[in-house]
Amino acid sequence: MSFSSWIYAARPKTLVASFLPIVCSIIIIPESTQINFSIFIYTLLSALFIQIGTNYINDLYDFLKGADNKFRVGPKRMIQSGLISSHSMKKGILLSFFISFLFGIPLVIKGGWIIVCIGLSAFLFGYLYTATPFSLAYNGLADFFVLFYFGIVAVCGSYYLQTGEFNQIALLTGVSMGCLNLLLLIVNNIRDYDNDNRVNKKTLVVKFGLVFARMQAVLMFVISYVCIYYIGYYLENMFILFYSLLNIPLSIIILYDLFYKKDLELNKTLPKVSLYLIFHTILLAVGFHL
C-alpha cells in the first residue's frame, strides 16, 4: 500500500468539484467587502477533505456491494485492485472527515449555527452517498446531492462566511456550478450504465435511460448559462455572460463525447469536464473584474 494509491483513491481529477465553487464565491464578492483569506483557505480544505472522504466511502462500498467487479470499465478502484485493504480504507475515511472537522472549527466560530448545520449535513450525506442500503448513489438521488452540496451549499455557504449574508447572485452562481459539477456524475453514470444496470445500482441513467442522461447533460449546460445571463442582467454587466460563452466550444466537445462515445472512451471525457469547470471559473473572474 503506497501513498500514491491513496492519492488515486481520492480521485484528484474530480476534486475541482469541491474547490472551484468556493473560488467562485470569492469572485462574486463585492469589491467593497474585504476577503478573509484565512477563512477562505479553511473553507477550501474542509470541503476538499469532505469530498476525499466521500470518494473513499464510494471506493469501499461500491466494492462491498459488488458494483466494482470485472465488468466495470471506469478507472481502477483501489480496494477492488487490492492496493488498499477495506480496513485501511475505513481508517482513511475517518481521518479525512476528522481533518475536515478540524478545518471546519474556525468556520463554525465565524459563521455560527448555519455553518454547523451545513457541516453536519455534509458529513451525513457524504456517508449516505454510497453507504447503507438506502445510499443516494444507488437510488437515483446522487444527482440532487451533487447539485445542492457541490453547487448551492458550497457557493452560498462560503459567500455567507465572507459577507454574513446570502443573495441572489450567490444562489445563481451556486446553481450554475452545481449543474456543471453534475456533469462529472453524468459522465460516470453513462460510462457505467451497463454494469450499474447489472448490479442493480439505480442511478438516474439506469432508471430513465441513456437518452435521458444525454438530454440531462444538455440541460445542465443550458441552466448554467441561463444563470450566468441573469447574474449579468442583475449586475448590469453582460460581459460576465459574453466571456462565459467563450467556453461553448469545449461544452460542444463534451456533449459530442456523451452522445457518440461509450465505455472506456468516456474516461477521457472526465478531464474535459474538469477543464471546462476551470475555464468557467476563470472566465467568470474575468467578467467580474475586467
PDB file of C-alpha atoms in Angstrom:
ATOM      1  CA  MET A   1       0.000   0.000   0.000  1.00  0.00           C
ATOM      2  CA  SER A   2       1.601   3.245  -1.170  1.00  0.00           C
ATOM      3  CA  PHE A   3       0.819   6.930  -0.747  1.00  0.00           C
ATOM      4  CA  SER A   4       0.111   7.147  -4.483  1.00  0.00           C
ATOM      5  CA  SER A   5      -2.724   4.636  -4.011  1.00  0.00           C
ATOM      6  CA  TRP A   6      -4.370   6.982  -1.532  1.00  0.00           C
ATOM      7  CA  ILE A   7      -3.958   9.890  -3.932  1.00  0.00           C
ATOM      8  CA  TYR A   8      -5.516   7.836  -6.724  1.00  0.00           C
ATOM      9  CA  ALA A   9      -8.396   6.752  -4.471  1.00  0.00           C
ATOM     10  CA  ALA A  10      -9.105  10.439  -3.723  1.00  0.00           C
ATOM     11  CA  ARG A  11      -9.809  10.870  -7.477  1.00  0.00           C
ATOM     12  CA  PRO A  12      -7.835  14.099  -7.964  1.00  0.00           C
ATOM     13  CA  LYS A  13      -9.362  14.755 -11.404  1.00  0.00           C
ATOM     14  CA  THR A  14     -12.745  15.300  -9.733  1.00  0.00           C
ATOM     15  CA  LEU A  15     -11.616  17.415  -6.773  1.00  0.00           C
ATOM     16  CA  VAL A  16     -12.354  20.594  -8.714  1.00  0.00           C
ATOM     17  CA  ALA A  17     -15.971  19.870  -7.727  1.00  0.00           C
ATOM     18  CA  SER A  18     -15.284  20.983  -4.140  1.00  0.00           C
ATOM     19  CA  PHE A  19     -12.559  23.525  -4.875  1.00  0.00           C
ATOM     20  CA  LEU A  20     -13.978  25.711  -7.644  1.00  0.00           C
ATOM     21  CA  PRO A  21     -17.401  26.596  -6.194  1.00  0.00           C
ATOM     22  CA  ILE A  22     -15.626  28.146  -3.215  1.00  0.00           C
ATOM     23  CA  VAL A  23     -13.288  30.050  -5.537  1.00  0.00           C
ATOM     24  CA  CYS A  24     -16.380  31.322  -7.380  1.00  0.00           C
ATOM     25  CA  SER A  25     -17.871  32.540  -4.108  1.00  0.00           C
ATOM     26  CA  ILE A  26     -14.816  34.753  -3.672  1.00  0.00           C
ATOM     27  CA  ILE A  27     -15.001  36.012  -7.260  1.00  0.00           C
ATOM     28  CA  ILE A  28     -18.559  37.319  -6.800  1.00  0.00           C
ATOM     29  CA  ILE A  29     -17.933  39.105  -3.504  1.00  0.00           C
ATOM     30  CA  PRO A  30     -18.472  42.890  -3.882  1.00  0.00           C
ATOM     31  CA  GLU A  31     -15.251  44.857  -4.151  1.00  0.00           C
ATOM     32  CA  SER A  32     -16.285  46.850  -1.070  1.00  0.00           C
ATOM     33  CA  THR A  33     -16.026  43.662   1.048  1.00  0.00           C
ATOM     34  CA  GLN A  34     -12.604  42.660   2.311  1.00  0.00           C
ATOM     35  CA  ILE A  35     -11.891  38.970   1.760  1.00  0.00           C
ATOM     36  CA  ASN A  36     -10.917  36.954   4.826  1.00  0.00           C
ATOM     37  CA  PHE A  37      -8.236  34.746   3.266  1.00  0.00           C
ATOM     38  CA  SER A  38      -7.742  32.522   6.309  1.00  0.00           C
ATOM     39  CA  ILE A  39     -11.464  31.658   6.291  1.00  0.00           C
ATOM     40  CA  PHE A  40     -11.209  31.079   2.527  1.00  0.00           C
ATOM     41  CA  ILE A  41      -8.357  28.586   3.000  1.00  0.00           C
ATOM     42  CA  TYR A  42     -10.116  26.786   5.862  1.00  0.00           C
ATOM     43  CA  THR A  43     -13.278  26.539   3.746  1.00  0.00           C
ATOM     44  CA  LEU A  44     -11.334  25.099   0.816  1.00  0.00           C
ATOM     45  CA  LEU A  45      -9.566  22.495   2.917  1.00  0.00           C
ATOM     46  CA  SER A  46     -12.659  21.460   4.861  1.00  0.00           C
ATOM     47  CA  ALA A  47     -14.664  20.988   1.657  1.00  0.00           C
ATOM     48  CA  LEU A  48     -11.770  19.200  -0.034  1.00  0.00           C
ATOM     49  CA  PHE A  49     -11.420  16.594   2.715  1.00  0.00           C
ATOM     50  CA  ILE A  50     -15.176  16.003   2.812  1.00  0.00           C
ATOM     51  CA  GLN A  51     -15.027  15.133  -0.883  1.00  0.00           C
ATOM     52  CA  ILE A  52     -11.950  12.949  -0.393  1.00  0.00           C
ATOM     53  CA  GLY A  53     -13.709  11.103   2.435  1.00  0.00           C
ATOM     54  CA  THR A  54     -16.810  10.691   0.269  1.00  0.00           C
ATOM     55  CA  ASN A  55     -14.678   9.295  -2.566  1.00  0.00           C
ATOM     56  CA  TYR A  56     -13.068   6.829  -0.160  1.00  0.00           C
ATOM     57  CA  ILE A  57     -16.544   5.742   1.017  1.00  0.00           C
ATOM     58  CA  ASN A  58     -17.526   5.258  -2.617  1.00  0.00           C
ATOM     59  CA  ASP A  59     -14.456   3.091  -3.249  1.00  0.00           C
ATOM     60  CA  LEU A  60     -15.235   0.978  -0.178  1.00  0.00           C
ATOM     61  CA  TYR A  61     -18.972   0.457  -0.546  1.00  0.00           C
ATOM     62  CA  ASP A  62     -19.041   0.028  -4.326  1.00  0.00           C
ATOM     63  CA  PHE A  63     -16.647  -2.861  -3.704  1.00  0.00           C
ATOM     64  CA  LEU A  64     -18.689  -4.295  -0.825  1.00  0.00           C
ATOM     65  CA  LYS A  65     -21.929  -4.025  -2.824  1.00  0.00           C
ATOM     66  CA  GLY A  66     -20.418  -5.676  -5.886  1.00  0.00           C
ATOM     67  CA  ALA A  67     -20.532  -2.652  -8.215  1.00  0.00           C
ATOM     68  CA  ASP A  68     -16.752  -2.772  -8.608  1.00  0.00           C
ATOM     69  CA  ASN A  69     -16.308  -6.026 -10.487  1.00  0.00           C
ATOM     70  CA  LYS A  70     -14.599  -7.431 -13.584  1.00  0.00           C
ATOM     71  CA  PHE A  71     -17.205  -5.830 -15.846  1.00  0.00           C
ATOM     72  CA  ARG A  72     -16.580  -2.285 -14.617  1.00  0.00           C
ATOM     73  CA  VAL A  73     -14.987  -0.040 -17.264  1.00  0.00           C
ATOM     74  CA  GLY A  74     -14.146   3.023 -15.156  1.00  0.00           C
ATOM     75  CA  PRO A  75     -10.762   3.956 -13.681  1.00  0.00           C
ATOM     76  CA  LYS A  76      -9.157   1.414 -11.376  1.00  0.00           C
ATOM     77  CA  ARG A  77     -10.515   1.282  -7.831  1.00  0.00           C
ATOM     78  CA  MET A  78      -8.048   0.773  -5.007  1.00  0.00           C
ATOM     79  CA  ILE A  79      -9.895  -1.835  -2.933  1.00  0.00           C
ATOM     80  CA  GLN A  80     -11.001  -3.794  -5.985  1.00  0.00           C
ATOM     81  CA  SER A  81      -7.414  -3.917  -7.235  1.00  0.00           C
ATOM     82  CA  GLY A  82      -6.049  -4.935  -3.824  1.00  0.00           C
ATOM     83  CA  LEU A  83      -3.881  -1.847  -3.412  1.00  0.00           C
ATOM     84  CA  ILE A  84      -5.740  -0.704  -0.269  1.00  0.00           C
ATOM     85  CA  SER A  85      -7.499  -3.020   2.186  1.00  0.00           C
ATOM     86  CA  SER A  86     -11.063  -2.421   3.345  1.00  0.00           C
ATOM     87  CA  HIS A  87      -9.823  -1.980   6.916  1.00  0.00           C
ATOM     88  CA  SER A  88      -7.290   0.665   5.867  1.00  0.00           C
ATOM     89  CA  MET A  89      -9.875   2.458   3.758  1.00  0.00           C
ATOM     90  CA  LYS A  90     -12.189   2.750   6.770  1.00  0.00           C
ATOM     91  CA  LYS A  91      -9.351   4.416   8.660  1.00  0.00           C
ATOM     92  CA  GLY A  92      -8.749   6.728   5.698  1.00  0.00           C
ATOM     93  CA  ILE A  93     -12.433   7.721   5.697  1.00  0.00           C
ATOM     94  CA  LEU A  94     -12.376   8.570   9.397  1.00  0.00           C
ATOM     95  CA  LEU A  95      -9.130  10.507   9.042  1.00  0.00           C
ATOM     96  CA  SER A  96     -10.423  12.526   6.079  1.00  0.00           C
ATOM     97  CA  PHE A  97     -13.613  13.505   7.893  1.00  0.00           C
ATOM     98  CA  PHE A  98     -11.660  14.299  11.069  1.00  0.00           C
ATOM     99  CA  ILE A  99      -9.308  16.613   9.167  1.00  0.00           C
ATOM    100  CA  SER A 100     -12.316  18.281   7.554  1.00  0.00           C
ATOM    101  CA  PHE A 101     -13.853  18.701  11.021  1.00  0.00           C
ATOM    102  CA  LEU A 102     -10.676  20.374  12.331  1.00  0.00           C
ATOM    103  CA  PHE A 103     -10.586  22.848   9.436  1.00  0.00           C
ATOM    104  CA  GLY A 104     -14.290  23.447   9.979  1.00  0.00           C
ATOM    105  CA  ILE A 105     -13.903  24.641  13.591  1.00  0.00           C
ATOM    106  CA  PRO A 106     -12.837  28.201  12.627  1.00  0.00           C
ATOM    107  CA  LEU A 107     -15.732  28.278  10.140  1.00  0.00           C
ATOM    108  CA  VAL A 108     -18.232  27.426  12.878  1.00  0.00           C
ATOM    109  CA  ILE A 109     -16.748  30.108  15.131  1.00  0.00           C
ATOM    110  CA  LYS A 110     -17.102  32.616  12.293  1.00  0.00           C
ATOM    111  CA  GLY A 111     -20.476  31.568  10.864  1.00  0.00           C
ATOM    112  CA  GLY A 112     -22.387  30.084  13.794  1.00  0.00           C
ATOM    113  CA  TRP A 113     -25.234  27.592  13.741  1.00  0.00           C
ATOM    114  CA  ILE A 114     -25.823  27.858   9.971  1.00  0.00           C
ATOM    115  CA  ILE A 115     -22.335  26.536   9.324  1.00  0.00           C
ATOM    116  CA  VAL A 116     -22.830  23.811  11.956  1.00  0.00           C
ATOM    117  CA  CYS A 117     -25.923  22.612  10.060  1.00  0.00           C
ATOM    118  CA  ILE A 118     -24.109  22.734   6.712  1.00  0.00           C
ATOM    119  CA  GLY A 119     -21.107  20.843   8.068  1.00  0.00           C
ATOM    120  CA  LEU A 120     -23.038  18.117   9.870  1.00  0.00           C
ATOM    121  CA  SER A 121     -25.358  17.534   6.907  1.00  0.00           C
ATOM    122  CA  ALA A 122     -22.358  17.370   4.548  1.00  0.00           C
ATOM    123  CA  PHE A 123     -20.747  14.680   6.729  1.00  0.00           C
ATOM    124  CA  LEU A 124     -24.037  12.770   6.909  1.00  0.00           C
ATOM    125  CA  PHE A 125     -24.791  12.827   3.194  1.00  0.00           C
ATOM    126  CA  GLY A 126     -21.150  12.161   2.341  1.00  0.00           C
ATOM    127  CA  TYR A 127     -21.558   8.895   4.255  1.00  0.00           C
ATOM    128  CA  LEU A 128     -25.011   8.181   2.831  1.00  0.00           C
ATOM    129  CA  TYR A 129     -23.765   8.781  -0.718  1.00  0.00           C
ATOM    130  CA  THR A 130     -22.750   5.130  -1.096  1.00  0.00           C
ATOM    131  CA  ALA A 131     -23.093   3.506   2.339  1.00  0.00           C
ATOM    132  CA  THR A 132     -26.231   1.875   3.808  1.00  0.00           C
ATOM    133  CA  PRO A 133     -28.940   0.055   1.780  1.00  0.00           C
ATOM    134  CA  PHE A 134     -30.576   3.419   1.056  1.00  0.00           C
ATOM    135  CA  SER A 135     -27.498   5.123  -0.376  1.00  0.00           C
ATOM    136  CA  LEU A 136     -28.006   8.132  -2.622  1.00  0.00           C
ATOM    137  CA  ALA A 137     -25.861   6.712  -5.428  1.00  0.00           C
ATOM    138  CA  TYR A 138     -27.924   3.514  -5.593  1.00  0.00           C
ATOM    139  CA  ASN A 139     -31.338   5.172  -5.506  1.00  0.00           C
ATOM    140  CA  GLY A 140     -31.078   7.936  -8.113  1.00  0.00           C
ATOM    141  CA  LEU A 141     -30.557  10.706  -5.556  1.00  0.00           C
ATOM    142  CA  ALA A 142     -26.861  11.375  -6.113  1.00  0.00           C
ATOM    143  CA  ASP A 143     -27.631  13.982  -8.782  1.00  0.00           C
ATOM    144  CA  PHE A 144     -29.585  16.100  -6.299  1.00  0.00           C
ATOM    145  CA  PHE A 145     -26.812  15.744  -3.713  1.00  0.00           C
ATOM    146  CA  VAL A 146     -24.167  16.957  -6.164  1.00  0.00           C
ATOM    147  CA  LEU A 147     -26.279  19.879  -7.406  1.00  0.00           C
ATOM    148  CA  PHE A 148     -27.135  21.002  -3.889  1.00  0.00           C
ATOM    149  CA  TYR A 149     -23.880  20.444  -1.960  1.00  0.00           C
ATOM    150  CA  PHE A 150     -21.290  20.934  -4.703  1.00  0.00           C
ATOM    151  CA  GLY A 151     -23.115  23.965  -6.035  1.00  0.00           C
ATOM    152  CA  ILE A 152     -25.656  25.872  -3.965  1.00  0.00           C
ATOM    153  CA  VAL A 153     -24.341  24.999  -0.495  1.00  0.00           C
ATOM    154  CA  ALA A 154     -20.663  25.361  -1.423  1.00  0.00           C
ATOM    155  CA  VAL A 155     -21.065  28.785  -3.020  1.00  0.00           C
ATOM    156  CA  CYS A 156     -23.703  30.246  -0.698  1.00  0.00           C
ATOM    157  CA  GLY A 157     -22.072  28.857   2.449  1.00  0.00           C
ATOM    158  CA  SER A 158     -18.658  30.238   1.545  1.00  0.00           C
ATOM    159  CA  TYR A 159     -20.216  33.556   0.471  1.00  0.00           C
ATOM    160  CA  TYR A 160     -22.027  33.773   3.822  1.00  0.00           C
ATOM    161  CA  LEU A 161     -18.773  33.194   5.717  1.00  0.00           C
ATOM    162  CA  GLN A 162     -17.195  36.127   3.887  1.00  0.00           C
ATOM    163  CA  THR A 163     -20.108  38.585   3.848  1.00  0.00           C
ATOM    164  CA  GLY A 164     -22.541  37.458   6.561  1.00  0.00           C
ATOM    165  CA  GLU A 165     -25.414  37.298   4.070  1.00  0.00           C
ATOM    166  CA  PHE A 166     -26.992  35.364   1.230  1.00  0.00           C
ATOM    167  CA  ASN A 167     -28.155  36.944  -2.022  1.00  0.00           C
ATOM    168  CA  GLN A 168     -29.457  36.040  -5.468  1.00  0.00           C
ATOM    169  CA  ILE A 169     -26.042  36.371  -7.123  1.00  0.00           C
ATOM    170  CA  ALA A 170     -24.594  33.711  -4.808  1.00  0.00           C
ATOM    171  CA  LEU A 171     -27.626  31.482  -5.403  1.00  0.00           C
ATOM    172  CA  LEU A 172     -27.386  31.792  -9.196  1.00  0.00           C
ATOM    173  CA  THR A 173     -23.649  31.124  -9.077  1.00  0.00           C
ATOM    174  CA  GLY A 174     -24.289  28.084  -6.897  1.00  0.00           C
ATOM    175  CA  VAL A 175     -26.889  26.668  -9.271  1.00  0.00           C
ATOM    176  CA  SER A 176     -24.556  27.256 -12.226  1.00  0.00           C
ATOM    177  CA  MET A 177     -21.636  25.476 -10.533  1.00  0.00           C
ATOM    178  CA  GLY A 178     -23.867  22.677  -9.254  1.00  0.00           C
ATOM    179  CA  CYS A 179     -25.124  21.961 -12.773  1.00  0.00           C
ATOM    180  CA  LEU A 180     -21.587  21.877 -14.154  1.00  0.00           C
ATOM    181  CA  ASN A 181     -20.310  19.649 -11.337  1.00  0.00           C
ATOM    182  CA  LEU A 182     -23.226  17.328 -12.015  1.00  0.00           C
ATOM    183  CA  LEU A 183     -21.729  16.726 -15.462  1.00  0.00           C
ATOM    184  CA  LEU A 184     -18.924  14.780 -13.788  1.00  0.00           C
ATOM    185  CA  LEU A 185     -21.501  12.399 -12.341  1.00  0.00           C
ATOM    186  CA  ILE A 186     -23.435  12.160 -15.609  1.00  0.00           C
ATOM    187  CA  VAL A 187     -20.273  11.165 -17.495  1.00  0.00           C
ATOM    188  CA  ASN A 188     -19.553   8.482 -14.885  1.00  0.00           C
ATOM    189  CA  ASN A 189     -23.095   7.162 -14.950  1.00  0.00           C
ATOM    190  CA  ILE A 190     -23.320   6.981 -18.743  1.00  0.00           C
ATOM    191  CA  ARG A 191     -19.971   5.190 -18.859  1.00  0.00           C
ATOM    192  CA  ASP A 192     -21.042   2.717 -16.151  1.00  0.00           C
ATOM    193  CA  TYR A 193     -24.610   2.258 -17.434  1.00  0.00           C
ATOM    194  CA  ASP A 194     -24.317  -1.425 -18.385  1.00  0.00           C
ATOM    195  CA  ASN A 195     -22.558  -2.503 -15.201  1.00  0.00           C
ATOM    196  CA  ASP A 196     -24.760  -0.387 -12.921  1.00  0.00           C
ATOM    197  CA  ASN A 197     -27.808  -1.952 -14.526  1.00  0.00           C
ATOM    198  CA  ARG A 198     -26.294  -5.392 -14.000  1.00  0.00           C
ATOM    199  CA  VAL A 199     -25.656  -4.847 -10.258  1.00  0.00           C
ATOM    200  CA  ASN A 200     -28.965  -3.012  -9.652  1.00  0.00           C
ATOM    201  CA  LYS A 201     -27.359   0.377  -8.983  1.00  0.00           C
ATOM    202  CA  LYS A 202     -30.365   2.570  -9.774  1.00  0.00           C
ATOM    203  CA  THR A 203     -28.760   5.782 -10.964  1.00  0.00           C
ATOM    204  CA  LEU A 204     -30.984   8.192 -12.910  1.00  0.00           C
ATOM    205  CA  VAL A 205     -29.369   6.862 -16.087  1.00  0.00           C
ATOM    206  CA  VAL A 206     -30.380   3.314 -15.194  1.00  0.00           C
ATOM    207  CA  LYS A 207     -33.881   4.452 -14.186  1.00  0.00           C
ATOM    208  CA  PHE A 208     -34.612   6.564 -17.272  1.00  0.00           C
ATOM    209  CA  GLY A 209     -32.099   5.512 -19.935  1.00  0.00           C
ATOM    210  CA  LEU A 210     -29.196   6.909 -21.922  1.00  0.00           C
ATOM    211  CA  VAL A 211     -31.290   9.365 -23.949  1.00  0.00           C
ATOM    212  CA  PHE A 212     -32.486  10.933 -20.700  1.00  0.00           C
ATOM    213  CA  ALA A 213     -28.911  11.185 -19.408  1.00  0.00           C
ATOM    214  CA  ARG A 214     -27.664  12.895 -22.565  1.00  0.00           C
ATOM    215  CA  MET A 215     -30.528  15.382 -22.523  1.00  0.00           C
ATOM    216  CA  GLN A 216     -29.832  15.933 -18.836  1.00  0.00           C
ATOM    217  CA  ALA A 217     -26.278  16.934 -19.746  1.00  0.00           C
ATOM    218  CA  VAL A 218     -27.554  19.398 -22.349  1.00  0.00           C
ATOM    219  CA  LEU A 219     -29.951  20.847 -19.772  1.00  0.00           C
ATOM    220  CA  MET A 220     -27.153  21.306 -17.233  1.00  0.00           C
ATOM    221  CA  PHE A 221     -25.185  23.437 -19.704  1.00  0.00           C
ATOM    222  CA  VAL A 222     -28.299  25.447 -20.595  1.00  0.00           C
ATOM    223  CA  ILE A 223     -29.248  26.120 -16.971  1.00  0.00           C
ATOM    224  CA  SER A 224     -25.689  27.135 -16.157  1.00  0.00           C
ATOM    225  CA  TYR A 225     -25.598  29.688 -18.991  1.00  0.00           C
ATOM    226  CA  VAL A 226     -29.068  30.987 -18.082  1.00  0.00           C
ATOM    227  CA  CYS A 227     -27.839  31.569 -14.525  1.00  0.00           C
ATOM    228  CA  ILE A 228     -24.827  33.466 -15.832  1.00  0.00           C
ATOM    229  CA  TYR A 229     -27.138  35.550 -18.026  1.00  0.00           C
ATOM    230  CA  TYR A 230     -29.223  36.580 -15.019  1.00  0.00           C
ATOM    231  CA  ILE A 231     -26.111  37.365 -12.993  1.00  0.00           C
ATOM    232  CA  GLY A 232     -25.008  39.726 -15.764  1.00  0.00           C
ATOM    233  CA  TYR A 233     -28.532  41.163 -16.025  1.00  0.00           C
ATOM    234  CA  TYR A 234     -28.857  41.874 -12.293  1.00  0.00           C
ATOM    235  CA  LEU A 235     -25.389  43.413 -12.110  1.00  0.00           C
ATOM    236  CA  GLU A 236     -25.852  45.304 -15.407  1.00  0.00           C
ATOM    237  CA  ASN A 237     -22.653  43.729 -16.681  1.00  0.00           C
ATOM    238  CA  MET A 238     -23.321  41.449 -19.641  1.00  0.00           C
ATOM    239  CA  PHE A 239     -19.590  40.932 -20.170  1.00  0.00           C
ATOM    240  CA  ILE A 240     -19.967  38.265 -17.481  1.00  0.00           C
ATOM    241  CA  LEU A 241     -22.092  36.306 -19.966  1.00  0.00           C
ATOM    242  CA  PHE A 242     -20.064  37.180 -23.054  1.00  0.00           C
ATOM    243  CA  TYR A 243     -16.834  35.901 -21.540  1.00  0.00           C
ATOM    244  CA  SER A 244     -18.552  32.731 -20.269  1.00  0.00           C
ATOM    245  CA  LEU A 245     -19.776  31.991 -23.794  1.00  0.00           C
ATOM    246  CA  LEU A 246     -16.138  31.571 -24.868  1.00  0.00           C
ATOM    247  CA  ASN A 247     -16.349  28.148 -23.185  1.00  0.00           C
ATOM    248  CA  ILE A 248     -19.061  26.893 -25.562  1.00  0.00           C
ATOM    249  CA  PRO A 249     -16.650  25.035 -27.914  1.00  0.00           C
ATOM    250  CA  LEU A 250     -15.476  22.843 -25.029  1.00  0.00           C
ATOM    251  CA  SER A 251     -19.077  22.200 -23.970  1.00  0.00           C
ATOM    252  CA  ILE A 252     -19.831  21.004 -27.514  1.00  0.00           C
ATOM    253  CA  ILE A 253     -16.848  18.634 -27.380  1.00  0.00           C
ATOM    254  CA  ILE A 254     -18.100  17.202 -24.074  1.00  0.00           C
ATOM    255  CA  LEU A 255     -21.613  16.729 -25.430  1.00  0.00           C
ATOM    256  CA  TYR A 256     -20.228  15.071 -28.562  1.00  0.00           C
ATOM    257  CA  ASP A 257     -18.435  12.560 -26.325  1.00  0.00           C
ATOM    258  CA  LEU A 258     -21.601  11.870 -24.336  1.00  0.00           C
ATOM    259  CA  PHE A 259     -23.690  11.318 -27.468  1.00  0.00           C
ATOM    260  CA  TYR A 260     -21.217   9.308 -29.548  1.00  0.00           C
ATOM    261  CA  LYS A 261     -18.747   7.619 -27.207  1.00  0.00           C
ATOM    262  CA  LYS A 262     -19.198   4.943 -24.551  1.00  0.00           C
ATOM    263  CA  ASP A 263     -17.468   2.726 -22.017  1.00  0.00           C
ATOM    264  CA  LEU A 264     -13.705   3.251 -21.725  1.00  0.00           C
ATOM    265  CA  GLU A 265     -13.740   6.138 -24.203  1.00  0.00           C
ATOM    266  CA  LEU A 266     -15.620   8.264 -21.662  1.00  0.00           C
ATOM    267  CA  ASN A 267     -12.747   8.063 -19.176  1.00  0.00           C
ATOM    268  CA  LYS A 268     -11.098  10.740 -21.325  1.00  0.00           C
ATOM    269  CA  THR A 269     -14.191  12.932 -21.050  1.00  0.00           C
ATOM    270  CA  LEU A 270     -13.893  13.446 -17.281  1.00  0.00           C
ATOM    271  CA  PRO A 271     -10.725  15.587 -17.560  1.00  0.00           C
ATOM    272  CA  LYS A 272     -12.506  17.637 -20.241  1.00  0.00           C
ATOM    273  CA  VAL A 273     -15.315  18.407 -17.799  1.00  0.00           C
ATOM    274  CA  SER A 274     -12.784  19.351 -15.117  1.00  0.00           C
ATOM    275  CA  LEU A 275     -11.043  21.613 -17.632  1.00  0.00           C
ATOM    276  CA  TYR A 276     -14.395  23.146 -18.552  1.00  0.00           C
ATOM    277  CA  LEU A 277     -15.031  23.924 -14.873  1.00  0.00           C
ATOM    278  CA  ILE A 278     -11.627  25.563 -14.550  1.00  0.00           C
ATOM    279  CA  PHE A 279     -12.166  27.708 -17.652  1.00  0.00           C
ATOM    280  CA  HIS A 280     -15.687  28.577 -16.458  1.00  0.00           C
ATOM    281  CA  THR A 281     -14.257  29.870 -13.167  1.00  0.00           C
ATOM    282  CA  ILE A 282     -11.514  31.849 -14.900  1.00  0.00           C
ATOM    283  CA  LEU A 283     -13.952  33.416 -17.360  1.00  0.00           C
ATOM    284  CA  LEU A 284     -16.322  34.297 -14.522  1.00  0.00           C
ATOM    285  CA  ALA A 285     -13.457  36.092 -12.781  1.00  0.00           C
ATOM    286  CA  VAL A 286     -12.587  37.947 -15.991  1.00  0.00           C
ATOM    287  CA  GLY A 287     -16.199  39.011 -16.453  1.00  0.00           C
ATOM    288  CA  PHE A 288     -16.492  40.279 -12.902  1.00  0.00           C
ATOM    289  CA  HIS A 289     -13.194  42.107 -12.585  1.00  0.00           C
ATOM    290  CA  LEU A 290     -12.069  43.294 -16.027  1.00  0.00           C
TER     291      LEU A 290
END
